[in-house]
PDB file of C-alpha atoms and ligand atoms in Angstrom:
ATOM      1  CA  MET A   1     -40.962  42.364  11.380  1.00  0.00           C
ATOM      2  CA  ALA A   2     -40.844  39.954   8.248  1.00  0.00           C
ATOM      3  CA  SER A   3     -43.363  37.702   7.959  1.00  0.00           C
ATOM      4  CA  ASN A   4     -43.071  34.189   9.362  1.00  0.00           C
ATOM      5  CA  VAL A   5     -41.144  31.469   7.789  1.00  0.00           C
ATOM      6  CA  THR A   6     -43.481  28.520   8.618  1.00  0.00           C
ATOM      7  CA  ARG A   7     -44.390  27.616   5.479  1.00  0.00           C
ATOM      8  CA  GLU A   8     -40.611  27.418   4.365  1.00  0.00           C
ATOM      9  CA  ARG A   9     -38.987  23.875   4.352  1.00  0.00           C
ATOM     10  CA  THR A  10     -37.618  22.818   7.638  1.00  0.00           C
ATOM     11  CA  LYS A  11     -34.125  24.369   8.519  1.00  0.00           C
ATOM     12  CA  MET A  12     -31.686  21.916  10.207  1.00  0.00           C
ATOM     13  CA  VAL A  13     -29.472  23.447  13.015  1.00  0.00           C
ATOM     14  CA  PRO A  14     -26.364  22.113  14.303  1.00  0.00           C
ATOM     15  CA  LEU A  15     -25.778  21.241  17.942  1.00  0.00           C
ATOM     16  CA  PRO A  16     -22.852  20.632  19.696  1.00  0.00           C
ATOM     17  CA  SER A  17     -23.027  16.812  19.724  1.00  0.00           C
ATOM     18  CA  ASP A  18     -22.604  16.629  15.727  1.00  0.00           C
ATOM     19  CA  SER A  19     -26.299  16.136  15.092  1.00  0.00           C
ATOM     20  CA  ILE A  20     -28.775  18.429  13.388  1.00  0.00           C
ATOM     21  CA  VAL A  21     -32.488  19.123  14.459  1.00  0.00           C
ATOM     22  CA  PRO A  22     -35.097  21.301  13.158  1.00  0.00           C
ATOM     23  CA  GLU A  23     -34.944  25.058  13.853  1.00  0.00           C
ATOM     24  CA  ARG A  24     -38.075  24.771  16.261  1.00  0.00           C
ATOM     25  CA  ASP A  25     -36.454  22.194  18.382  1.00  0.00           C
ATOM     26  CA  VAL A  26     -33.228  23.854  18.758  1.00  0.00           C
ATOM     27  CA  ASN A  27     -33.529  25.226  22.316  1.00  0.00           C
ATOM     28  CA  LYS A  28     -35.286  22.205  23.644  1.00  0.00           C
ATOM     29  CA  ARG A  29     -33.613  19.226  24.865  1.00  0.00           C
ATOM     30  CA  PRO A  30     -33.420  16.328  22.324  1.00  0.00           C
ATOM     31  CA  VAL A  31     -36.148  13.326  22.940  1.00  0.00           C
ATOM     32  CA  LEU A  32     -33.023  11.308  21.948  1.00  0.00           C
ATOM     33  CA  GLU A  33     -29.578  11.075  21.788  1.00  0.00           C
ATOM     34  CA  ALA A  34     -27.186   8.424  20.965  1.00  0.00           C
ATOM     35  CA  ARG A  35     -23.337   8.614  21.410  1.00  0.00           C
ATOM     36  CA  HIS A  36     -20.748   6.542  20.279  1.00  0.00           C
ATOM     37  CA  LEU A  37     -23.010   4.005  19.837  1.00  0.00           C
ATOM     38  CA  GLY A  38     -22.220   0.190  18.260  1.00  0.00           C
ATOM     39  CA  ILE A  39     -22.754  -3.275  18.565  1.00  0.00           C
ATOM     40  CA  ASP A  40     -20.503  -6.207  17.396  1.00  0.00           C
ATOM     41  CA  PHE A  41     -21.668  -9.768  16.567  1.00  0.00           C
ATOM     42  CA  GLY A  42     -18.755 -11.945  17.240  1.00  0.00           C
ATOM     43  CA  GLY A  43     -16.022 -10.715  14.453  1.00  0.00           C
ATOM     44  CA  LEU A  44     -18.754  -8.732  12.837  1.00  0.00           C
ATOM     45  CA  THR A  45     -19.547  -4.887  13.771  1.00  0.00           C
ATOM     46  CA  ALA A  46     -23.021  -4.294  12.805  1.00  0.00           C
ATOM     47  CA  VAL A  47     -23.091  -0.559  14.132  1.00  0.00           C
ATOM     48  CA  ASP A  48     -20.102   1.757  15.067  1.00  0.00           C
ATOM     49  CA  GLU A  49     -19.976   5.114  16.070  1.00  0.00           C
ATOM     50  CA  PHE A  50     -23.743   5.785  15.781  1.00  0.00           C
ATOM     51  CA  ASN A  51     -23.939   9.659  16.846  1.00  0.00           C
ATOM     52  CA  LEU A  52     -27.431  11.039  16.582  1.00  0.00           C
ATOM     53  CA  ALA A  53     -29.896  13.832  18.439  1.00  0.00           C
ATOM     54  CA  ILE A  54     -33.452  13.880  17.657  1.00  0.00           C
ATOM     55  CA  GLY A  55     -35.696  17.168  18.601  1.00  0.00           C
ATOM     56  CA  PRO A  56     -38.922  16.317  20.607  1.00  0.00           C
ATOM     57  CA  THR A  57     -41.258  17.169  17.709  1.00  0.00           C
ATOM     58  CA  GLU A  58     -38.992  16.087  14.815  1.00  0.00           C
ATOM     59  CA  ILE A  59     -39.541  13.750  11.991  1.00  0.00           C
ATOM     60  CA  ALA A  60     -36.339  11.743  11.085  1.00  0.00           C
ATOM     61  CA  GLY A  61     -35.399   9.290   8.827  1.00  0.00           C
ATOM     62  CA  LEU A  62     -32.945   6.460   8.795  1.00  0.00           C
ATOM     63  CA  ILE A  63     -31.950   4.972   5.534  1.00  0.00           C
ATOM     64  CA  GLY A  64     -29.335   3.048   4.155  1.00  0.00           C
ATOM     65  CA  PRO A  65     -29.047  -0.137   1.873  1.00  0.00           C
ATOM     66  CA  ASN A  66     -30.233  -3.663   2.968  1.00  0.00           C
ATOM     67  CA  GLY A  67     -28.090  -5.096   5.570  1.00  0.00           C
ATOM     68  CA  ALA A  68     -26.599  -1.332   6.535  1.00  0.00           C
ATOM     69  CA  GLY A  69     -27.527  -1.727  10.333  1.00  0.00           C
ATOM     70  CA  LYS A  70     -31.108   0.161  10.662  1.00  0.00           C
ATOM     71  CA  THR A  71     -33.154  -2.474  12.441  1.00  0.00           C
ATOM     72  CA  THR A  72     -29.904  -3.189  14.578  1.00  0.00           C
ATOM     73  CA  VAL A  73     -29.960   0.541  15.488  1.00  0.00           C
ATOM     74  CA  PHE A  74     -33.882   0.217  16.471  1.00  0.00           C
ATOM     75  CA  ASN A  75     -32.958  -2.910  18.594  1.00  0.00           C
ATOM     76  CA  LEU A  76     -30.079  -0.741  20.247  1.00  0.00           C
ATOM     77  CA  LEU A  77     -32.367   2.207  21.280  1.00  0.00           C
ATOM     78  CA  THR A  78     -34.765  -0.011  22.709  1.00  0.00           C
ATOM     79  CA  ASN A  79     -32.067  -2.316  24.535  1.00  0.00           C
ATOM     80  CA  VAL A  80     -33.695  -5.092  22.822  1.00  0.00           C
ATOM     81  CA  TYR A  81     -29.575  -5.358  22.168  1.00  0.00           C
ATOM     82  CA  LYS A  82     -27.348  -4.548  24.791  1.00  0.00           C
ATOM     83  CA  PRO A  83     -24.717  -2.382  22.790  1.00  0.00           C
ATOM     84  CA  THR A  84     -21.193  -3.190  23.059  1.00  0.00           C
ATOM     85  CA  ARG A  85     -20.046   0.583  23.779  1.00  0.00           C
ATOM     86  CA  GLY A  86     -21.872   3.655  23.670  1.00  0.00           C
ATOM     87  CA  THR A  87     -24.755   5.694  25.124  1.00  0.00           C
ATOM     88  CA  VAL A  88     -28.252   6.093  24.706  1.00  0.00           C
ATOM     89  CA  ILE A  89     -29.892   9.469  26.230  1.00  0.00           C
ATOM     90  CA  LEU A  90     -33.761   9.456  26.565  1.00  0.00           C
ATOM     91  CA  ASN A  91     -35.407  12.132  27.925  1.00  0.00           C
ATOM     92  CA  GLY A  92     -32.194  13.309  29.393  1.00  0.00           C
ATOM     93  CA  LYS A  93     -31.964   9.642  30.995  1.00  0.00           C
ATOM     94  CA  ASP A  94     -29.208   7.306  30.453  1.00  0.00           C
ATOM     95  CA  THR A  95     -31.035   3.893  29.256  1.00  0.00           C
ATOM     96  CA  LYS A  96     -28.160   1.632  30.070  1.00  0.00           C
ATOM     97  CA  GLY A  97     -29.674  -1.549  31.985  1.00  0.00           C
ATOM     98  CA  MET A  98     -33.135  -0.682  31.324  1.00  0.00           C
ATOM     99  CA  ARG A  99     -35.316  -3.455  30.177  1.00  0.00           C
ATOM    100  CA  ILE A 100     -37.118  -3.503  26.719  1.00  0.00           C
ATOM    101  CA  ASP A 101     -40.734  -2.164  29.061  1.00  0.00           C
ATOM    102  CA  GLN A 102     -38.943   0.266  30.854  1.00  0.00           C
ATOM    103  CA  VAL A 103     -37.531   1.782  27.975  1.00  0.00           C
ATOM    104  CA  ASN A 104     -40.960   1.758  26.658  1.00  0.00           C
ATOM    105  CA  ARG A 105     -42.289   3.213  29.907  1.00  0.00           C
ATOM    106  CA  ALA A 106     -39.319   5.856  29.656  1.00  0.00           C
ATOM    107  CA  GLY A 107     -40.787   6.926  26.103  1.00  0.00           C
ATOM    108  CA  ILE A 108     -39.889   5.018  22.996  1.00  0.00           C
ATOM    109  CA  ALA A 109     -42.760   2.949  21.628  1.00  0.00           C
ATOM    110  CA  ARG A 110     -41.548   0.940  18.076  1.00  0.00           C
ATOM    111  CA  THR A 111     -43.182  -0.830  15.339  1.00  0.00           C
ATOM    112  CA  PHE A 112     -41.534  -3.856  13.539  1.00  0.00           C
ATOM    113  CA  GLN A 113     -40.148  -4.952  10.237  1.00  0.00           C
ATOM    114  CA  ASN A 114     -42.129  -8.234  10.420  1.00  0.00           C
ATOM    115  CA  ILE A 115     -45.347  -7.178  11.677  1.00  0.00           C
ATOM    116  CA  ARG A 116     -46.073  -8.181  15.397  1.00  0.00           C
ATOM    117  CA  LEU A 117     -49.482  -8.086  16.429  1.00  0.00           C
ATOM    118  CA  PHE A 118     -51.735 -10.678  18.567  1.00  0.00           C
ATOM    119  CA  THR A 119     -53.642 -12.089  15.820  1.00  0.00           C
ATOM    120  CA  ASP A 120     -56.387 -14.109  17.667  1.00  0.00           C
ATOM    121  CA  LEU A 121     -57.125 -11.174  19.465  1.00  0.00           C
ATOM    122  CA  THR A 122     -59.464  -8.186  18.334  1.00  0.00           C
ATOM    123  CA  VAL A 123     -58.117  -4.988  16.886  1.00  0.00           C
ATOM    124  CA  GLU A 124     -59.494  -3.258  20.507  1.00  0.00           C
ATOM    125  CA  GLU A 125     -57.728  -5.824  22.528  1.00  0.00           C
ATOM    126  CA  ASN A 126     -54.246  -5.234  20.733  1.00  0.00           C
ATOM    127  CA  VAL A 127     -54.503  -1.316  21.184  1.00  0.00           C
ATOM    128  CA  ARG A 128     -55.883  -1.983  24.971  1.00  0.00           C
ATOM    129  CA  ILE A 129     -52.433  -3.846  25.598  1.00  0.00           C
ATOM    130  CA  GLY A 130     -50.453  -0.863  24.529  1.00  0.00           C
ATOM    131  CA  LEU A 131     -52.847   1.158  27.077  1.00  0.00           C
ATOM    132  CA  HIS A 132     -52.301  -1.146  29.763  1.00  0.00           C
ATOM    133  CA  ASN A 133     -48.367   0.305  29.880  1.00  0.00           C
ATOM    134  CA  GLU A 134     -49.803   3.969  30.111  1.00  0.00           C
ATOM    135  CA  ILE A 135     -53.005   3.699  32.612  1.00  0.00           C
ATOM    136  CA  LYS A 136     -51.992   1.806  36.077  1.00  0.00           C
ATOM    137  CA  CYS A 137     -55.053  -0.393  36.298  1.00  0.00           C
ATOM    138  CA  ASN A 138     -56.195  -0.821  40.216  1.00  0.00           C
ATOM    139  CA  MET A 139     -56.191  -4.436  41.110  1.00  0.00           C
ATOM    140  CA  PHE A 140     -58.801  -4.186  43.865  1.00  0.00           C
ATOM    141  CA  SER A 141     -61.146  -2.386  42.094  1.00  0.00           C
ATOM    142  CA  GLY A 142     -60.922  -4.857  38.999  1.00  0.00           C
ATOM    143  CA  ILE A 143     -61.410  -7.792  41.419  1.00  0.00           C
ATOM    144  CA  LEU A 144     -64.203  -6.546  43.284  1.00  0.00           C
ATOM    145  CA  ARG A 145     -65.790  -4.616  40.128  1.00  0.00           C
ATOM    146  CA  LEU A 146     -66.111  -1.501  42.102  1.00  0.00           C
ATOM    147  CA  PRO A 147     -67.294   1.631  39.982  1.00  0.00           C
ATOM    148  CA  SER A 148     -64.014   2.622  39.422  1.00  0.00           C
ATOM    149  CA  HIS A 149     -63.391  -0.379  37.783  1.00  0.00           C
ATOM    150  CA  TRP A 150     -65.654  -0.051  35.047  1.00  0.00           C
ATOM    151  CA  ARG A 151     -64.863   3.884  34.673  1.00  0.00           C
ATOM    152  CA  THR A 152     -61.259   2.184  33.939  1.00  0.00           C
ATOM    153  CA  GLU A 153     -63.098  -0.014  31.397  1.00  0.00           C
ATOM    154  CA  LYS A 154     -64.758   2.924  29.853  1.00  0.00           C
ATOM    155  CA  GLU A 155     -61.657   4.924  29.923  1.00  0.00           C
ATOM    156  CA  PHE A 156     -60.112   2.192  28.035  1.00  0.00           C
ATOM    157  CA  HIS A 157     -62.831   1.476  25.638  1.00  0.00           C
ATOM    158  CA  ASP A 158     -62.855   5.364  24.683  1.00  0.00           C
ATOM    159  CA  ARG A 159     -59.360   5.563  24.235  1.00  0.00           C
ATOM    160  CA  SER A 160     -58.930   2.884  22.175  1.00  0.00           C
ATOM    161  CA  MET A 161     -61.380   4.377  19.747  1.00  0.00           C
ATOM    162  CA  GLU A 162     -59.819   7.821  20.023  1.00  0.00           C
ATOM    163  CA  LEU A 163     -56.734   6.266  18.755  1.00  0.00           C
ATOM    164  CA  LEU A 164     -58.458   4.056  16.205  1.00  0.00           C
ATOM    165  CA  LYS A 165     -59.988   6.936  14.874  1.00  0.00           C
ATOM    166  CA  ILE A 166     -56.225   8.438  13.848  1.00  0.00           C
ATOM    167  CA  PHE A 167     -56.740   5.940  10.839  1.00  0.00           C
ATOM    168  CA  ASP A 168     -60.438   5.583  10.693  1.00  0.00           C
ATOM    169  CA  MET A 169     -60.357   2.220  12.023  1.00  0.00           C
ATOM    170  CA  GLU A 170     -62.993   2.455  14.625  1.00  0.00           C
ATOM    171  CA  TYR A 171     -65.384   0.335  12.973  1.00  0.00           C
ATOM    172  CA  LEU A 172     -62.849  -2.611  13.153  1.00  0.00           C
ATOM    173  CA  ALA A 173     -62.438  -2.453  16.881  1.00  0.00           C
ATOM    174  CA  ASP A 174     -64.180  -6.317  17.057  1.00  0.00           C
ATOM    175  CA  VAL A 175     -62.480  -7.836  14.250  1.00  0.00           C
ATOM    176  CA  LYS A 176     -59.581 -10.109  15.017  1.00  0.00           C
ATOM    177  CA  ALA A 177     -56.119  -8.382  14.159  1.00  0.00           C
ATOM    178  CA  GLY A 178     -55.166 -11.622  11.804  1.00  0.00           C
ATOM    179  CA  ALA A 179     -57.820 -10.938   9.540  1.00  0.00           C
ATOM    180  CA  LEU A 180     -57.287  -7.525   8.612  1.00  0.00           C
ATOM    181  CA  PRO A 181     -55.518  -6.809   5.150  1.00  0.00           C
ATOM    182  CA  TYR A 182     -51.954  -6.302   5.249  1.00  0.00           C
ATOM    183  CA  GLY A 183     -51.948  -2.414   5.157  1.00  0.00           C
ATOM    184  CA  ALA A 184     -54.203  -2.393   8.136  1.00  0.00           C
ATOM    185  CA  GLN A 185     -52.220  -4.385  10.427  1.00  0.00           C
ATOM    186  CA  ARG A 186     -49.445  -2.118   9.773  1.00  0.00           C
ATOM    187  CA  ARG A 187     -51.504   0.729  10.564  1.00  0.00           C
ATOM    188  CA  LEU A 188     -52.722  -1.067  14.196  1.00  0.00           C
ATOM    189  CA  GLU A 189     -49.456  -1.586  15.078  1.00  0.00           C
ATOM    190  CA  ILE A 190     -48.533   2.207  14.935  1.00  0.00           C
ATOM    191  CA  VAL A 191     -51.674   2.589  17.029  1.00  0.00           C
ATOM    192  CA  ARG A 192     -50.760   0.135  19.385  1.00  0.00           C
ATOM    193  CA  ALA A 193     -47.381   1.875  19.745  1.00  0.00           C
ATOM    194  CA  LEU A 194     -49.070   5.022  20.247  1.00  0.00           C
ATOM    195  CA  ALA A 195     -51.184   3.545  22.948  1.00  0.00           C
ATOM    196  CA  THR A 196     -48.223   3.380  25.195  1.00  0.00           C
ATOM    197  CA  ASN A 197     -48.112   7.222  24.939  1.00  0.00           C
ATOM    198  CA  PRO A 198     -44.444   7.653  23.681  1.00  0.00           C
ATOM    199  CA  SER A 199     -42.096  10.556  23.230  1.00  0.00           C
ATOM    200  CA  LEU A 200     -40.331   9.045  20.310  1.00  0.00           C
ATOM    201  CA  LEU A 201     -42.160   6.670  17.942  1.00  0.00           C
ATOM    202  CA  LEU A 202     -39.858   4.311  15.793  1.00  0.00           C
ATOM    203  CA  LEU A 203     -41.295   2.813  12.813  1.00  0.00           C
ATOM    204  CA  ASP A 204     -39.330   0.085  11.036  1.00  0.00           C
ATOM    205  CA  GLU A 205     -40.412   0.472   7.370  1.00  0.00           C
ATOM    206  CA  PRO A 206     -44.125   1.163   7.675  1.00  0.00           C
ATOM    207  CA  ALA A 207     -44.969   1.330   4.019  1.00  0.00           C
ATOM    208  CA  ALA A 208     -43.556  -2.006   3.496  1.00  0.00           C
ATOM    209  CA  GLY A 209     -45.932  -3.772   0.985  1.00  0.00           C
ATOM    210  CA  MET A 210     -48.518  -0.583   1.017  1.00  0.00           C
ATOM    211  CA  ASN A 211     -49.773   0.258  -2.742  1.00  0.00           C
ATOM    212  CA  PRO A 212     -48.853   3.728  -3.465  1.00  0.00           C
ATOM    213  CA  SER A 213     -52.238   5.593  -2.329  1.00  0.00           C
ATOM    214  CA  GLU A 214     -51.952   3.632   1.205  1.00  0.00           C
ATOM    215  CA  THR A 215     -48.095   4.950   1.384  1.00  0.00           C
ATOM    216  CA  ALA A 216     -49.486   8.602   0.799  1.00  0.00           C
ATOM    217  CA  GLU A 217     -52.148   8.353   2.945  1.00  0.00           C
ATOM    218  CA  LEU A 218     -49.607   6.894   5.388  1.00  0.00           C
ATOM    219  CA  MET A 219     -47.195   9.814   4.720  1.00  0.00           C
ATOM    220  CA  GLU A 220     -50.097  12.304   5.858  1.00  0.00           C
ATOM    221  CA  ASN A 221     -50.947  10.382   8.789  1.00  0.00           C
ATOM    222  CA  ILE A 222     -47.537  10.230  10.458  1.00  0.00           C
ATOM    223  CA  ARG A 223     -47.441  14.326   9.807  1.00  0.00           C
ATOM    224  CA  LYS A 224     -51.064  14.391  11.753  1.00  0.00           C
ATOM    225  CA  ILE A 225     -49.458  12.175  14.355  1.00  0.00           C
ATOM    226  CA  ARG A 226     -46.857  14.106  14.940  1.00  0.00           C
ATOM    227  CA  ASP A 227     -48.869  17.454  15.061  1.00  0.00           C
ATOM    228  CA  GLN A 228     -51.550  16.122  17.378  1.00  0.00           C
ATOM    229  CA  PHE A 229     -49.175  14.056  19.736  1.00  0.00           C
ATOM    230  CA  GLN A 230     -46.394  16.608  19.605  1.00  0.00           C
ATOM    231  CA  ILE A 231     -43.939  13.621  19.728  1.00  0.00           C
ATOM    232  CA  ALA A 232     -40.758  12.958  17.857  1.00  0.00           C
ATOM    233  CA  ILE A 233     -41.215   9.877  15.040  1.00  0.00           C
ATOM    234  CA  MET A 234     -38.099   8.109  13.592  1.00  0.00           C
ATOM    235  CA  LEU A 235     -38.530   5.731  10.602  1.00  0.00           C
ATOM    236  CA  ILE A 236     -36.696   3.355   8.628  1.00  0.00           C
ATOM    237  CA  GLU A 237     -38.081   3.117   4.851  1.00  0.00           C
ATOM    238  CA  HIS A 238     -36.973   2.172   1.484  1.00  0.00           C
ATOM    239  CA  ASP A 239     -39.542   4.146  -0.054  1.00  0.00           C
ATOM    240  CA  MET A 240     -37.808   7.458  -1.029  1.00  0.00           C
ATOM    241  CA  SER A 241     -40.873   9.016  -1.675  1.00  0.00           C
ATOM    242  CA  LEU A 242     -42.525   9.019   1.831  1.00  0.00           C
ATOM    243  CA  VAL A 243     -38.568   9.733   3.333  1.00  0.00           C
ATOM    244  CA  MET A 244     -37.991  12.585   1.316  1.00  0.00           C
ATOM    245  CA  GLY A 245     -41.718  13.744   1.554  1.00  0.00           C
ATOM    246  CA  ILE A 246     -41.802  13.850   5.441  1.00  0.00           C
ATOM    247  CA  CYS A 247     -38.616  13.784   7.064  1.00  0.00           C
ATOM    248  CA  GLU A 248     -37.065  16.516   8.370  1.00  0.00           C
ATOM    249  CA  GLY A 249     -33.535  15.251   9.417  1.00  0.00           C
ATOM    250  CA  ILE A 250     -32.220  11.998   7.565  1.00  0.00           C
ATOM    251  CA  ALA A 251     -29.115   9.573   8.522  1.00  0.00           C
ATOM    252  CA  VAL A 252     -27.966   7.631   5.952  1.00  0.00           C
ATOM    253  CA  LEU A 253     -26.007   4.483   7.153  1.00  0.00           C
ATOM    254  CA  ASN A 254     -24.015   2.229   4.991  1.00  0.00           C
ATOM    255  CA  TYR A 255     -22.149  -0.924   6.517  1.00  0.00           C
ATOM    256  CA  GLY A 256     -23.178   0.219  10.111  1.00  0.00           C
ATOM    257  CA  LYS A 257     -21.776   3.918   9.758  1.00  0.00           C
ATOM    258  CA  ILE A 258     -23.651   6.803   9.503  1.00  0.00           C
ATOM    259  CA  ILE A 259     -21.956   8.490   6.053  1.00  0.00           C
ATOM    260  CA  ALA A 260     -24.499  11.463   5.775  1.00  0.00           C
ATOM    261  CA  LYS A 261     -26.648  13.494   7.850  1.00  0.00           C
ATOM    262  CA  GLY A 262     -29.152  16.361   6.484  1.00  0.00           C
ATOM    263  CA  THR A 263     -32.037  17.686   4.921  1.00  0.00           C
ATOM    264  CA  PRO A 264     -33.506  15.805   1.929  1.00  0.00           C
ATOM    265  CA  GLU A 265     -32.101  18.036  -0.429  1.00  0.00           C
ATOM    266  CA  GLU A 266     -28.634  17.394   1.129  1.00  0.00           C
ATOM    267  CA  ILE A 267     -29.264  13.879   1.373  1.00  0.00           C
ATOM    268  CA  GLN A 268     -30.052  13.361  -2.382  1.00  0.00           C
ATOM    269  CA  ASN A 269     -27.333  15.775  -3.545  1.00  0.00           C
ATOM    270  CA  ASN A 270     -24.937  13.794  -1.638  1.00  0.00           C
ATOM    271  CA  PRO A 271     -22.029  11.834  -3.705  1.00  0.00           C
ATOM    272  CA  GLN A 272     -21.532   9.435  -1.231  1.00  0.00           C
ATOM    273  CA  VAL A 273     -25.253   8.907  -0.643  1.00  0.00           C
ATOM    274  CA  ILE A 274     -25.640   7.972  -4.507  1.00  0.00           C
ATOM    275  CA  GLU A 275     -22.688   6.065  -4.390  1.00  0.00           C
ATOM    276  CA  ALA A 276     -23.858   3.839  -1.761  1.00  0.00           C
ATOM    277  CA  TYR A 277     -27.179   3.460  -3.259  1.00  0.00           C
ATOM    278  CA  LEU A 278     -25.920   2.908  -6.643  1.00  0.00           C
ATOM    279  CA  GLY A 279     -22.636   1.656  -6.334  1.00  0.00           C
ATOM    280  CA  LYS A 280     -19.753   2.894  -8.312  1.00  0.00           C
ATOM    281  CA  GLN A 281     -20.612   3.944 -11.930  1.00  0.00           C
ATOM    282  CA  GLY A 282     -18.393   4.506 -15.276  1.00  0.00           C
ATOM    283  CA  GLU A 283     -15.413   2.811 -14.338  1.00  0.00           C
ATOM    284  CA  ASP A 284     -13.462   2.423 -17.544  1.00  0.00           C
TER     285      ASP A 284
HETATM  286  N1  ATP B   1     -28.710 -10.917  16.691  1.00  0.00           N
HETATM  287  C1  ATP B   1     -27.690 -11.039  15.234  1.00  0.00           C
HETATM  288  N2  ATP B   1     -26.769 -11.632  15.190  1.00  0.00           N
HETATM  289  C2  ATP B   1     -25.878 -11.542  14.287  1.00  0.00           C
HETATM  290  N3  ATP B   1     -25.603 -10.965  13.172  1.00  0.00           N
HETATM  291  C3  ATP B   1     -26.771  -9.821  13.073  1.00  0.00           C
HETATM  292  C4  ATP B   1     -27.894  -9.952  14.287  1.00  0.00           C
HETATM  293  N4  ATP B   1     -28.769  -8.703  14.141  1.00  0.00           N
HETATM  294  C5  ATP B   1     -28.001  -8.109  12.831  1.00  0.00           C
HETATM  295  N5  ATP B   1     -27.433  -8.791  12.651  1.00  0.00           N
HETATM  296  C6  ATP B   1     -26.409  -8.379  11.231  1.00  0.00           C
HETATM  297  O1  ATP B   1     -26.419  -6.940  11.451  1.00  0.00           O
HETATM  298  C7  ATP B   1     -26.252  -6.367   9.843  1.00  0.00           C
HETATM  299  C8  ATP B   1     -27.337  -5.294   9.697  1.00  0.00           C
HETATM  300  O2  ATP B   1     -28.631  -6.035  10.003  1.00  0.00           O
HETATM  301  P1  ATP B   1     -29.650  -5.208   9.786  1.00  0.00           P
HETATM  302  O3  ATP B   1     -31.216  -5.945  10.099  1.00  0.00           O
HETATM  303  O4  ATP B   1     -29.759  -4.044  11.315  1.00  0.00           O
HETATM  304  O5  ATP B   1     -30.104  -4.112   8.562  1.00  0.00           O
HETATM  305  P2  ATP B   1     -31.489  -3.088   8.132  1.00  0.00           P
HETATM  306  O6  ATP B   1     -30.402  -2.357   7.469  1.00  0.00           O
HETATM  307  O7  ATP B   1     -32.325  -3.380   8.845  1.00  0.00           O
HETATM  308  O8  ATP B   1     -31.682  -4.181   6.692  1.00  0.00           O
HETATM  309  P3  ATP B   1     -32.810  -4.410   5.758  1.00  0.00           P
HETATM  310  O9  ATP B   1     -32.810  -3.045   4.772  1.00  0.00           O
HETATM  311  O10 ATP B   1     -32.474  -5.246   5.221  1.00  0.00           O
HETATM  312  O11 ATP B   1     -33.874  -4.584   6.824  1.00  0.00           O
HETATM  313  C9  ATP B   1     -26.602  -7.802   8.964  1.00  0.00           C
HETATM  314  O12 ATP B   1     -25.210  -8.004   8.573  1.00  0.00           O
HETATM  315  C10 ATP B   1     -27.504  -8.799   9.869  1.00  0.00           C
HETATM  316  O13 ATP B   1     -26.964  -9.858   9.577  1.00  0.00           O
HETATM  317 MG1   MG B   2     -34.463  -3.737   8.637  1.00  0.00          MG
END
């Protein structure tokens, strides 16, 4: 047999739903499928006919000019906004009518374009808030301080440290989140989201405000998270070096509609995408 092709760039394979996923994910159920998703705000159609499938270990990108509807898509996928039309299938389940916390328990965790941390709580406490979604705390053992409570406490601490280790942040465990530099706050938000044990992690502009070396490091860490946790990640990002460097499938949004889907190479060479970003050029 010919040698394996794992070192080659990812091949994207079409699915029946007009979406593409990495070749290794093709015979597996997508972690998420959006079908005909859309939302209107009064007279404004912010998102329309959004169709996408994400493979269970895919790193996917969602890009587009300012105001294209990217954050709105994340709000639709997490039920922060109720879709005007369309369906979201998460791990095979329709999320219609679920509360935000139920969508989180069903598998989606996210970070926000504007960082949302508990700034007066420590780094570890912020991670523990995420963990509380995952580990069920036994109320009785907590109140009575039975040994099992302490075991759980130790479990919480150990797990928090393990998660903070992803970004080498264990030594910051007792620092107030609000006292961290900006880049570290963004990393902490990712750790807190991971603490909820998601199967799909949504990152809204994770590199915003980071310097080039922090961005390069983040890129490596996003890949590491995918490999270590075997989860899917979808990111919104304006930093094209990051998007083109780590995303396998990319969807481009313009005025609320997907205008292109494909690999980084396909997207970079797509005339419609170039026009959406640069505007019409050279008209005489
Ligand atoms: N709650 C809302 N009510 C009314 N309009 C909204 C609401 N949320 C978003 N919009 C509108 O939807 C459109 C898309 O906004 P969105 O924030 O999703 O864009 P974006 O692609 O994330 O942009 P950016 O790159 O600047 O973050 C904008 O016109 C915005 O004003
Ligand atoms: Mg946005």
